[in-house]
XYZ file of C-alpha atoms in Angstrom:
745
model
C -124.620 -84.920 61.529
C -125.792 -84.490 65.151
C -129.489 -83.851 65.522
C -129.518 -80.527 67.357
C -132.714 -79.156 68.879
C -134.167 -75.948 67.436
C -132.736 -72.951 69.357
C -134.835 -70.414 71.157
C -136.381 -68.109 68.534
C -135.681 -65.111 70.769
C -131.968 -65.654 70.111
C -132.535 -65.425 66.362
C -135.020 -62.551 66.359
C -134.384 -60.477 69.536
C -135.956 -57.348 68.051
C -139.284 -59.167 67.836
C -139.258 -61.241 71.012
C -137.617 -58.802 73.441
C -140.793 -57.132 74.701
C -143.435 -59.699 73.818
C -143.633 -61.429 77.208
C -143.931 -58.201 79.161
C -146.608 -56.820 76.878
C -148.863 -59.862 76.937
C -148.687 -61.016 80.566
C -152.123 -59.772 81.452
C -153.905 -61.201 78.438
C -154.147 -64.988 77.822
C -153.370 -65.496 74.142
C -154.735 -68.266 71.941
C -153.929 -68.620 68.246
C -155.827 -70.667 65.640
C -153.671 -71.879 62.704
C -155.762 -72.787 59.641
C -153.999 -74.513 56.717
C -154.732 -77.670 54.738
C -151.059 -78.719 54.731
C -149.998 -80.406 57.973
C -146.334 -79.561 57.419
C -147.122 -75.882 56.957
C -149.230 -75.833 60.137
C -146.488 -77.572 62.094
C -143.806 -75.182 60.859
C -145.908 -72.220 62.070
C -146.408 -73.956 65.422
C -142.662 -74.537 65.737
C -142.073 -70.857 65.031
C -144.708 -69.560 67.493
C -144.227 -72.114 70.260
C -141.515 -70.084 72.095
C -144.061 -67.273 72.571
C -145.787 -69.467 75.148
C -149.310 -69.015 73.785
C -151.948 -71.707 73.301
C -151.880 -72.964 69.686
C -154.718 -74.808 67.916
C -154.615 -76.285 64.414
C -157.402 -76.667 61.823
C -157.091 -78.140 58.345
C -160.443 -77.131 56.818
C -163.211 -74.525 56.926
C -165.538 -76.836 58.876
C -162.904 -77.606 61.510
C -162.060 -73.929 61.852
C -165.724 -72.958 62.330
C -166.039 -75.714 64.918
C -163.188 -74.241 66.965
C -164.507 -70.677 66.561
C -167.882 -71.775 67.938
C -166.266 -73.679 70.784
C -163.488 -71.338 71.911
C -162.305 -67.727 71.908
C -159.183 -66.993 69.903
C -157.100 -63.856 70.019
C -155.637 -64.375 66.563
C -156.196 -66.628 63.535
C -153.699 -67.350 60.732
C -155.799 -68.249 57.682
C -154.822 -69.889 54.371
C -157.132 -68.992 51.447
C -157.118 -72.406 49.741
C -158.859 -75.043 51.899
C -160.360 -78.397 50.887
C -163.983 -77.532 51.689
C -164.026 -73.812 50.970
C -161.827 -70.742 51.193
C -160.365 -68.526 53.863
C -162.877 -65.870 52.800
C -165.693 -68.118 54.149
C -164.028 -68.068 57.564
C -163.520 -64.302 57.459
C -167.165 -63.707 56.540
C -168.266 -66.000 59.368
C -166.177 -64.007 61.851
C -167.645 -60.730 60.569
C -171.234 -61.972 60.575
C -170.941 -63.337 64.124
C -168.973 -60.313 65.344
C -166.173 -62.464 66.690
C -163.271 -60.470 68.115
C -160.582 -62.713 66.630
C -157.995 -60.773 64.614
C -157.049 -62.216 61.222
C -153.787 -62.604 59.302
C -154.042 -64.171 55.836
C -151.073 -66.441 54.975
C -151.499 -67.728 51.441
C -149.797 -68.562 48.176
C -152.605 -66.666 46.400
C -150.772 -63.354 45.946
C -152.916 -61.574 43.339
C -154.060 -58.002 43.952
C -157.691 -59.158 43.928
C -157.186 -61.740 46.689
C -155.248 -59.274 48.843
C -157.888 -56.550 48.437
C -160.781 -58.919 49.120
C -159.040 -60.242 52.239
C -158.527 -56.740 53.630
C -162.157 -55.865 52.937
C -163.258 -59.073 54.676
C -161.548 -57.974 57.857
C -157.983 -59.265 57.503
C -155.449 -57.188 59.412
C -152.488 -58.302 57.308
C -151.764 -60.348 54.163
C -148.594 -62.456 53.924
C -147.604 -64.223 50.720
C -146.140 -67.745 50.802
C -143.253 -68.301 50.950
C -142.509 -65.765 53.683
C -139.589 -65.047 55.950
C -139.996 -66.300 59.539
C -139.169 -62.819 60.802
C -141.997 -61.350 58.703
C -144.576 -63.737 60.176
C -143.343 -63.138 63.721
C -143.459 -59.382 63.275
C -147.009 -59.503 61.917
C -148.180 -61.783 64.744
C -146.466 -59.562 67.298
C -148.157 -56.450 65.870
C -151.641 -57.943 65.904
C -151.217 -59.323 69.441
C -150.145 -55.858 70.543
C -153.296 -54.408 68.977
C -155.369 -57.059 70.726
C -153.743 -56.147 74.034
C -154.527 -52.497 73.397
C -158.148 -53.416 72.747
C -158.170 -55.552 75.878
C -156.911 -52.671 77.999
C -159.364 -50.320 76.376
C -162.225 -52.656 77.308
C -161.026 -52.701 80.913
C -160.983 -48.912 81.008
C -164.448 -48.851 79.471
C -165.808 -51.061 82.241
C -164.245 -48.812 84.875
C -165.741 -45.660 83.357
C -169.132 -47.123 82.407
C -172.087 -44.870 83.128
C -170.101 -41.642 83.546
C -169.774 -38.604 81.326
C -166.018 -39.104 81.404
C -166.525 -42.426 79.606
C -168.256 -40.762 76.683
C -165.681 -37.996 76.364
C -162.865 -40.519 76.628
C -164.370 -42.725 73.926
C -164.940 -39.860 71.543
C -161.574 -38.151 72.009
C -159.575 -41.385 72.059
C -161.197 -42.704 68.912
C -158.823 -43.394 66.012
C -161.515 -41.810 63.825
C -162.786 -38.234 63.558
C -166.246 -37.955 65.092
C -168.249 -34.829 64.299
C -171.670 -33.144 64.435
C -172.953 -30.534 61.959
C -175.842 -28.127 62.513
C -178.650 -27.593 60.016
C -176.453 -25.294 57.901
C -173.561 -27.733 57.653
C -171.334 -26.020 60.230
C -169.394 -27.958 62.860
C -171.122 -28.021 66.233
C -168.785 -30.707 67.622
C -165.605 -32.459 66.491
C -163.314 -34.665 68.573
C -159.609 -34.105 69.153
C -158.574 -36.664 66.547
C -158.972 -33.934 63.910
C -155.833 -32.251 65.267
C -153.488 -35.255 64.953
C -154.967 -36.471 61.684
C -155.530 -33.231 59.762
C -153.756 -30.552 61.800
C -156.882 -28.523 62.689
C -157.690 -27.153 66.143
C -160.950 -28.802 67.198
C -162.190 -25.697 69.030
C -161.454 -23.346 66.103
C -163.393 -25.599 63.734
C -166.612 -25.056 65.676
C -168.829 -22.809 63.524
C -166.807 -23.451 60.356
C -168.514 -24.953 57.297
C -167.558 -28.583 56.573
C -166.367 -27.644 53.050
C -163.415 -25.773 54.601
C -161.637 -29.095 55.197
C -162.693 -30.911 51.988
C -160.304 -31.259 49.048
C -161.499 -29.009 46.195
C -162.150 -31.800 43.682
C -164.357 -33.654 46.206
C -166.557 -30.761 47.416
C -169.454 -31.702 45.132
C -169.296 -35.328 46.266
C -169.047 -34.267 49.910
C -172.260 -32.216 49.925
C -174.298 -35.411 49.610
C -172.308 -37.255 52.284
C -170.861 -34.848 54.844
C -174.157 -33.072 55.419
C -176.237 -36.267 55.301
C -179.936 -35.868 56.207
C -181.016 -39.479 55.772
C -181.054 -41.912 58.685
C -181.029 -45.672 59.150
C -180.239 -47.945 56.218
C -180.525 -45.069 53.745
C -177.691 -43.097 55.380
C -174.218 -42.899 53.792
C -171.807 -45.695 54.661
C -168.075 -46.035 53.859
C -167.933 -43.313 51.196
C -164.370 -42.387 50.164
C -163.353 -38.707 50.191
C -160.198 -36.610 50.331
C -159.760 -33.997 53.060
C -157.243 -31.141 53.252
C -154.273 -31.902 55.457
C -152.443 -29.087 57.258
C -149.430 -31.251 58.140
C -147.072 -29.876 55.501
C -144.381 -32.378 56.398
C -146.609 -35.345 55.638
C -147.061 -36.775 52.174
C -150.545 -38.175 51.834
C -152.325 -40.257 49.241
C -153.305 -38.606 45.930
C -152.305 -35.024 46.770
C -149.611 -33.611 49.056
C -152.141 -31.636 51.104
C -155.026 -34.044 50.974
C -155.962 -37.105 52.961
C -158.079 -40.035 51.780
C -160.796 -40.955 54.256
C -163.834 -43.186 54.520
C -166.922 -41.323 55.772
C -170.080 -42.665 57.377
C -172.830 -40.213 58.339
C -176.531 -39.961 59.163
C -179.126 -37.309 59.899
C -180.099 -36.553 63.505
C -183.683 -35.591 64.311
C -185.430 -34.204 67.391
C -188.293 -36.267 68.915
C -189.575 -39.589 67.549
C -190.238 -40.720 64.022
C -193.054 -38.929 62.271
C -193.995 -36.288 59.744
C -193.157 -33.427 62.153
C -189.610 -34.510 62.900
C -187.183 -31.605 63.213
C -183.786 -32.008 61.520
C -181.129 -30.714 63.920
C -177.903 -31.777 62.206
C -175.662 -34.570 60.967
C -173.582 -37.084 62.919
C -170.597 -38.604 61.133
C -167.439 -40.669 61.487
C -164.337 -40.068 59.323
C -161.794 -42.900 59.090
C -158.271 -42.463 57.712
C -157.696 -44.948 54.866
C -154.587 -43.301 53.409
C -152.310 -46.277 54.135
C -154.817 -48.715 52.697
C -155.174 -46.667 49.513
C -151.406 -46.272 49.258
C -150.907 -50.018 49.754
C -153.521 -50.846 47.109
C -151.928 -48.413 44.665
C -148.458 -49.831 45.346
C -149.603 -53.421 44.816
C -151.321 -52.412 41.610
C -148.184 -50.618 40.417
C -145.911 -53.590 41.160
C -148.271 -55.910 39.319
C -147.707 -54.011 36.080
C -144.171 -52.633 36.386
C -140.623 -53.984 36.382
C -139.160 -53.804 39.902
C -135.654 -52.833 38.791
C -136.343 -50.083 36.241
C -139.948 -49.165 37.140
C -140.818 -49.491 33.452
C -144.057 -51.201 32.369
C -143.686 -54.980 32.324
C -144.818 -57.441 29.662
C -148.409 -57.553 31.004
C -148.901 -53.777 30.895
C -147.219 -53.577 27.476
C -149.664 -56.163 26.094
C -152.608 -54.166 27.506
C -151.412 -50.919 25.924
C -150.637 -52.605 22.614
C -154.134 -54.128 22.606
C -155.716 -50.677 23.097
C -153.390 -49.074 20.533
C -154.353 -51.696 17.927
C -158.048 -51.036 18.550
C -157.519 -47.295 18.026
C -155.361 -47.895 14.955
C -158.089 -50.016 13.354
C -160.782 -47.480 14.256
C -158.829 -44.463 12.984
C -157.020 -46.256 10.105
C -153.549 -45.192 11.206
C -150.235 -47.018 11.635
C -148.321 -48.120 14.727
C -144.975 -49.830 15.321
C -143.475 -52.294 17.789
C -139.705 -52.218 18.321
C -137.795 -55.084 19.964
C -134.591 -53.762 21.601
C -131.707 -55.967 22.743
C -128.546 -54.552 24.352
C -125.565 -55.977 22.496
C -123.120 -58.082 24.548
C -124.627 -56.980 27.849
C -123.764 -60.394 29.287
C -120.112 -59.324 29.232
C -120.982 -56.344 31.429
C -122.493 -58.693 34.017
C -119.593 -61.133 33.770
C -116.895 -58.478 34.143
C -118.501 -56.024 36.584
C -120.978 -58.255 38.392
C -124.779 -58.395 38.435
C -125.165 -55.594 40.990
C -123.270 -53.244 38.688
C -125.261 -54.597 35.747
C -128.525 -53.675 37.484
C -127.358 -50.106 38.107
C -126.219 -49.758 34.500
C -129.620 -51.038 33.305
C -131.321 -48.305 35.316
C -129.146 -45.666 33.673
C -129.789 -47.189 30.237
C -133.514 -46.910 30.912
C -133.181 -43.221 31.749
C -131.297 -42.519 28.518
C -133.784 -44.509 26.432
C -136.694 -42.525 27.874
C -135.223 -39.232 26.650
C -135.772 -40.380 23.045
C -139.475 -41.090 23.416
C -142.721 -39.169 23.149
C -145.199 -38.973 26.017
C -147.614 -41.397 24.326
C -144.943 -44.051 23.627
C -144.548 -47.086 25.916
C -141.149 -48.569 26.794
C -141.303 -51.911 28.652
C -138.609 -54.187 30.059
C -139.426 -57.823 29.327
C -136.177 -59.570 30.253
C -132.647 -59.099 31.487
C -131.404 -56.924 28.601
C -134.498 -56.882 26.376
C -137.056 -54.108 25.905
C -140.211 -53.572 23.884
C -141.177 -50.135 22.557
C -144.677 -49.224 21.352
C -145.107 -46.258 19.001
C -148.936 -45.974 18.941
C -149.167 -43.309 16.223
C -146.797 -43.025 13.262
C -147.429 -41.515 9.840
C -145.068 -43.806 7.915
C -142.720 -46.694 8.631
C -139.815 -44.273 8.351
C -140.969 -42.634 11.601
C -140.249 -45.902 13.444
C -136.882 -46.215 11.714
C -136.039 -42.650 12.749
C -136.779 -43.462 16.424
C -134.628 -46.636 16.266
C -131.710 -44.763 14.738
C -132.130 -41.962 17.279
C -131.847 -44.514 20.108
C -128.601 -45.960 18.782
C -127.290 -42.456 18.116
C -127.983 -41.439 21.726
C -125.800 -44.323 22.913
C -122.890 -43.300 20.708
C -121.817 -41.295 23.754
C -120.069 -43.589 26.224
C -121.575 -44.284 29.638
C -119.186 -43.914 32.568
C -119.362 -46.394 35.447
C -116.706 -46.812 38.163
C -114.121 -44.960 36.077
C -114.803 -47.161 33.062
C -116.255 -45.907 29.775
C -118.915 -48.313 28.529
C -119.951 -48.129 24.889
C -123.337 -49.762 24.511
C -125.250 -50.498 21.313
C -128.644 -51.953 20.469
C -129.931 -54.501 17.990
C -133.435 -53.302 17.122
C -136.146 -55.131 15.194
C -139.192 -53.233 13.869
C -142.660 -54.508 12.992
C -145.432 -52.166 11.836
C -149.211 -52.440 11.764
C -150.833 -53.377 9.463
C -147.929 -54.394 7.169
C -146.100 -56.814 9.504
C -148.930 -58.212 11.603
C -152.526 -57.716 12.669
C -152.343 -59.027 16.257
C -150.162 -58.108 19.198
C -148.605 -61.593 19.189
C -147.632 -61.310 15.515
C -146.150 -57.845 15.909
C -144.027 -58.785 18.928
C -142.853 -62.056 17.366
C -141.973 -60.420 14.040
C -140.149 -57.537 15.735
C -138.101 -60.119 17.645
C -137.296 -62.013 14.433
C -136.101 -58.791 12.814
C -133.907 -58.197 15.875
C -132.405 -61.676 15.459
C -131.499 -60.801 11.872
C -129.690 -57.681 13.122
C -127.740 -59.916 15.532
C -126.758 -62.239 12.690
C -125.667 -59.269 10.605
C -123.168 -58.234 13.262
C -125.320 -56.375 15.837
C -125.653 -52.599 16.332
C -128.370 -51.699 13.892
C -132.077 -51.806 13.102
C -134.158 -53.656 10.531
C -137.795 -53.943 9.526
C -139.345 -57.394 9.617
C -139.259 -59.324 6.340
C -141.019 -62.666 5.672
C -137.671 -64.396 5.086
C -136.812 -63.799 8.769
C -139.094 -66.713 9.686
C -136.180 -69.131 9.276
C -134.526 -67.546 12.325
C -136.976 -69.172 14.749
C -134.989 -71.774 16.635
C -137.283 -74.418 18.038
C -136.771 -76.106 21.359
C -136.159 -79.339 19.445
C -133.267 -77.734 17.537
C -131.778 -76.428 20.782
C -132.050 -79.910 22.354
C -130.226 -81.370 19.338
C -127.455 -78.771 19.697
C -127.074 -79.563 23.424
C -126.801 -83.309 22.713
C -124.157 -82.617 20.089
C -122.369 -80.361 22.570
C -122.232 -83.187 25.121
C -120.926 -85.631 22.504
C -118.301 -83.180 21.216
C -117.065 -82.028 24.648
C -118.260 -78.445 24.145
C -119.252 -77.997 27.801
C -116.868 -76.870 30.514
C -116.981 -76.245 34.252
C -115.913 -72.900 35.676
C -115.235 -72.580 39.411
C -115.960 -69.618 41.687
C -113.881 -69.655 44.901
C -115.425 -69.525 48.372
C -113.187 -67.479 50.684
C -112.617 -67.350 54.433
C -112.236 -63.545 54.835
C -110.446 -63.845 58.190
C -107.891 -66.505 57.217
C -107.675 -65.009 53.685
C -107.698 -68.404 51.995
C -109.821 -70.440 49.600
C -111.844 -73.139 51.370
C -114.276 -74.250 48.673
C -115.416 -73.944 45.055
C -118.781 -73.789 43.307
C -118.909 -75.498 39.907
C -120.750 -73.516 37.201
C -121.439 -74.970 33.758
C -120.576 -73.088 30.543
C -121.085 -73.994 26.870
C -118.276 -73.340 24.386
C -120.650 -73.019 21.435
C -118.839 -73.320 18.087
C -120.719 -70.352 16.557
C -121.887 -68.223 19.510
C -118.862 -68.486 21.804
C -119.011 -69.018 25.578
C -122.680 -69.264 26.684
C -124.040 -68.789 30.201
C -126.440 -71.482 31.478
C -129.410 -69.077 31.364
C -129.366 -69.452 27.576
C -129.688 -73.249 27.431
C -130.684 -74.630 30.865
C -134.399 -73.610 30.477
C -134.609 -75.758 27.314
C -132.720 -78.630 28.952
C -135.123 -78.559 31.918
C -138.005 -79.374 29.585
C -136.461 -82.753 28.741
C -134.155 -85.422 30.146
C -131.186 -83.388 28.934
C -130.997 -81.599 32.274
C -130.195 -84.935 33.901
C -127.490 -85.666 31.316
C -125.968 -82.207 31.861
C -126.189 -82.679 35.623
C -124.483 -86.056 35.544
C -121.805 -84.673 33.216
C -121.194 -81.844 35.719
C -120.857 -84.320 38.620
C -118.422 -86.467 36.639
C -116.343 -83.483 35.496
C -116.257 -81.956 38.992
C -114.977 -85.267 40.412
C -112.343 -85.483 37.684
C -111.209 -81.879 38.240
C -111.155 -82.423 42.002
C -108.849 -85.393 41.487
C -106.576 -83.264 39.265
C -106.368 -80.579 41.951
C -105.541 -83.212 44.564
C -102.717 -84.591 42.391
C -101.245 -81.071 42.270
C -101.317 -80.780 46.065
C -104.304 -78.412 45.874
C -106.573 -80.600 47.973
C -108.650 -79.838 51.044
C -111.252 -77.969 48.967
C -114.915 -78.933 48.789
C -116.458 -78.615 45.309
C -120.181 -77.771 45.245
C -122.285 -78.846 42.237
C -125.884 -77.750 41.578
C -128.513 -80.501 41.296
C -131.808 -80.115 39.394
C -135.097 -81.499 40.707
C -135.319 -83.872 37.701
C -131.905 -85.327 38.531
C -132.747 -85.522 42.227
C -135.912 -87.536 41.506
C -134.178 -90.177 39.349
C -134.163 -93.675 40.908
C -130.383 -94.082 40.507
C -129.494 -90.589 41.798
C -127.270 -91.613 44.719
C -125.741 -94.558 42.850
C -124.478 -92.448 39.934
C -122.957 -89.839 42.242
C -121.165 -92.413 44.375
C -119.879 -94.172 41.244
C -118.453 -90.879 39.906
C -116.685 -90.197 43.199
C -115.233 -93.710 43.272
C -114.255 -93.796 39.584
C -112.287 -90.554 39.829
C -110.783 -91.434 43.221
C -112.005 -88.153 44.642
C -110.980 -87.528 48.229
C -113.331 -87.988 51.179
C -115.550 -84.976 51.997
C -114.475 -83.251 48.752
C -117.886 -83.104 47.018
C -121.004 -81.176 47.985
C -124.320 -81.086 46.162
C -126.452 -77.916 46.103
C -130.235 -78.121 45.963
C -132.926 -75.509 46.635
C -135.353 -75.597 49.566
C -138.409 -76.008 47.336
C -136.955 -79.018 45.526
C -136.233 -80.836 48.793
C -139.739 -80.175 50.090
C -141.455 -81.699 47.040
C -140.800 -85.162 48.503
C -139.445 -84.704 52.008
C -139.307 -88.367 53.049
C -137.543 -89.584 49.906
C -135.243 -86.555 49.949
C -134.235 -87.258 53.533
C -133.303 -90.851 52.692
C -131.259 -89.905 49.619
C -129.360 -87.103 51.326
C -128.685 -89.227 54.408
C -127.157 -91.930 52.186
C -124.879 -89.382 50.510
C -123.903 -87.853 53.857
C -122.827 -91.272 55.165
C -120.356 -91.424 52.263
C -118.896 -87.990 53.090
C -120.818 -85.995 50.469
C -122.035 -82.639 51.782
C -125.503 -81.153 51.280
C -125.901 -77.402 50.686
C -129.234 -75.543 50.648
C -129.049 -73.037 47.785
C -130.915 -69.678 47.764
C -131.685 -70.096 51.486
C -134.510 -67.855 52.696
C -136.303 -67.494 49.351
C -138.212 -70.759 49.245
C -139.896 -73.049 51.800
C -140.190 -71.160 55.073
C -140.100 -73.987 57.621
C -136.930 -74.291 59.665
C -137.665 -77.794 60.940
C -136.105 -79.547 57.930
C -132.683 -78.224 58.957
C -132.884 -80.535 61.950
C -134.135 -83.605 60.112
C -131.889 -83.441 57.026
C -128.074 -83.893 57.004
C -127.491 -80.313 55.838
C -123.851 -79.212 55.941
C -124.143 -75.740 54.391
C -126.728 -73.019 53.793
C -126.140 -70.341 51.159
C -127.617 -66.918 51.871
C -129.335 -65.782 48.685
C -127.711 -62.896 46.818
C -130.941 -60.841 47.112
C -130.230 -60.365 50.837
C -126.593 -59.467 50.171
C -127.573 -56.829 47.598
C -129.667 -55.105 50.287
C -126.669 -54.633 52.563
C -125.973 -50.894 52.532
C -124.671 -48.191 54.821
C -128.026 -48.364 56.604
C -127.709 -52.188 56.721
C -131.320 -52.752 55.618
C -130.818 -56.476 55.061
C -128.454 -57.087 57.958
C -130.983 -58.354 60.564
C -132.049 -61.187 58.242
C -128.436 -62.082 57.431
C -127.519 -62.103 61.141
C -130.538 -64.301 61.897
C -129.428 -66.862 59.278
C -125.837 -66.766 60.573
C -127.049 -67.345 64.152
C -129.304 -70.182 63.020
C -126.455 -71.845 61.121
C -124.103 -71.465 64.090
C -126.674 -72.944 66.476
C -127.104 -75.989 64.224
C -123.360 -76.339 63.511
C -123.920 -75.665 59.796
C -121.594 -73.752 57.477
C -123.020 -70.546 56.016
C -121.925 -69.057 52.672
C -122.837 -65.517 51.578
C -122.983 -65.485 47.772
C -123.098 -62.508 45.439
C -120.629 -60.330 47.396
C -119.442 -57.674 44.977
C -117.742 -54.879 46.946
C -115.638 -54.118 50.004
C -118.556 -52.664 51.960
C -120.624 -55.859 51.655
C -117.621 -57.996 52.542
C -116.801 -55.939 55.652
C -120.399 -55.924 56.915
C -120.591 -59.707 56.534
C -117.215 -60.253 58.188
C -118.202 -58.054 61.145
C -121.450 -60.060 61.430
C -119.433 -63.279 61.797
C -119.722 -64.715 58.271
C -116.723 -66.977 57.596
C -117.477 -68.012 53.995
C -117.870 -65.441 51.200
C -118.385 -65.974 47.470
C -118.705 -63.363 44.739
C -117.085 -61.047 42.229
C -115.390 -59.084 45.000
C -112.883 -61.919 45.300
C -113.133 -63.646 41.936
C -115.299 -64.282 38.902
C -115.804 -67.943 37.888
C -112.539 -69.449 36.565
C -111.819 -72.246 34.126
C -109.625 -75.079 35.439
C -106.455 -73.730 33.728
C -107.145 -70.324 35.319
C -108.060 -71.848 38.682
C -104.829 -73.785 39.235
C -102.495 -70.724 39.361
C -105.095 -68.879 41.412
C -105.124 -71.645 44.045
C -101.335 -71.851 44.042
C -101.128 -68.129 44.811
C -103.730 -68.534 47.556
C -101.884 -71.488 49.066
C -98.661 -69.469 49.127
C -100.398 -66.896 51.311
C -101.281 -64.347 48.648
C -105.040 -64.117 47.987
C -105.809 -62.604 44.573
C -108.693 -60.137 44.288
C -110.839 -59.635 41.189
C -109.108 -56.392 40.166
C -105.698 -58.160 40.333
C -106.833 -61.129 38.232
C -105.443 -60.028 34.854
C -101.997 -59.420 36.360
C -101.602 -62.989 37.620
C -103.849 -65.279 35.565
C -103.613 -65.542 31.819
C -106.817 -66.737 30.099
């Protein structure tokens, strides 16, 4: 593949670059990039280079401090994990030495504690690795704009130095409320910021008592802070309060008509220090911290809640169960844990698509919640699995009553897209103290009881019994079953077509493995791939998939259904095997598969684990006509430079971006950026996970020429695929809703 140069970033992200040059002409910009990984530093440099600013790299705390002592930097991008310290050491150094450099933290450490500590240490923004290039550029652009504003402000300050106008300008232009109180706590001065922040007229506040703007619940706290009489080190610093907000249209932190602020104040005295000092009032500064408090609350919420349903997640459930057990032991009462599994929900995803499945899960959650008491906790712990905590029950029959009530509530069908869905639950129950004394025992035993319900035919509820222990299937047993499945030809490849929406024809296929289990029926890979990945079985499954895809490709060619590229997913374990390229080339040759008919799919992160070796392997395959597709593009490694150095033929836009395409086109700028990047590098671009006409039309209008998803077709077995391709070749493209009319299973 030709080695194209990286295009101008302004072409890919015009909304970010369009005004940058004009806004920063007057201010020379220098940026310090601090990261212990050379590749990460270089990728940031490649991304920022078109801005035209001076870029300096540092790989450690000591090197960073050296540059900060030697030079002035407008902005620093700081990683938290460094070989001789942490990013917090650098931030503290900048604070202690009052260096004007603005800080953006770019780190893989994404915990709430690290983010909060970084913000308190002076960071202006916190980006989690991996990040989108557009996100980094937007953050850098914002902070440079703030630096320019500060630069202009300093120029104005120099021009107005020494005049009364300077002092009035500073006070009234401050982003904070600056005030003075008299001896009785009434406003004697307040700047104009109080109008824009709280909606009060600064002149009408003069003579009013400070408590008139304090939120009722904080009045007692405010009397020791607002009307501060102490001075110097003993004065109040950075005390959080809530103030009343007259902007009815604004929704503020904690209460609709309150505003969270940080207040610093000190007493003001006439004459010098001494016993006869006369207290004349209080000087204070009020800073709006609503957004910071809201951001902290949101991060905390996301840490303990499921993003799809907003239910508590496994971590929060464990915390509540731990507290409930402590109370149960102290008060000698009973509690119950219920393990809920939606029966056959996989068929909902397979028939309607995952986007529809997510919406149905949200509606299921709403119906479940109507059966619960306020003190109960319902948590989502997996795709179609929930845990329910009943912290206070009188007898075990109370838990059974709740389980039966849940199934009874779902006896009414749920309508979705003119289809009536009848959903049922398999529910296992474990009670304290009869079925376990620890949270781990209760959850495990409730799950085992649920498994017994499944074996009994689903749709029911059972209490845990000791004989349920035999239901635990070990990883070793699953590995044995997979090996037997390979020996007995129980695995099968299904193919999902990739469509050119303009030409209305099939141009490629993605191979997806399925397991025809003799007892459990057709199994999706999510049920067995995680176990296979823990052993060499994943390599055996991967090689089987390559061999079968080559064989099926040859069959299609014999039936005059050639010209299609078949994409097969490759695991990192398979990719790292010494004979990786040899086995693939042998499969292609043995099955006499046509040239340029096979493509391997691998994720960004897996390639980056050994870039040099990966480049050699993929280059060898490319020389033999085998394509290379980057799967889940945009969700992993954020550098764009590897697209130039590797023989990449296709990038696949991750389904998470496609799901965000709506009437407002929230995800469209990112999709367009990827499409432009692919076009500039002469790389094919596939949008996967397309499930409706609206998504398809938005992508087509944006210039996407390869679409994959349930909108066109679900994955098809080879016998189903052949008539589908024949219809497509004859000029009639079959859509998902027409599938049953044309293709017999």
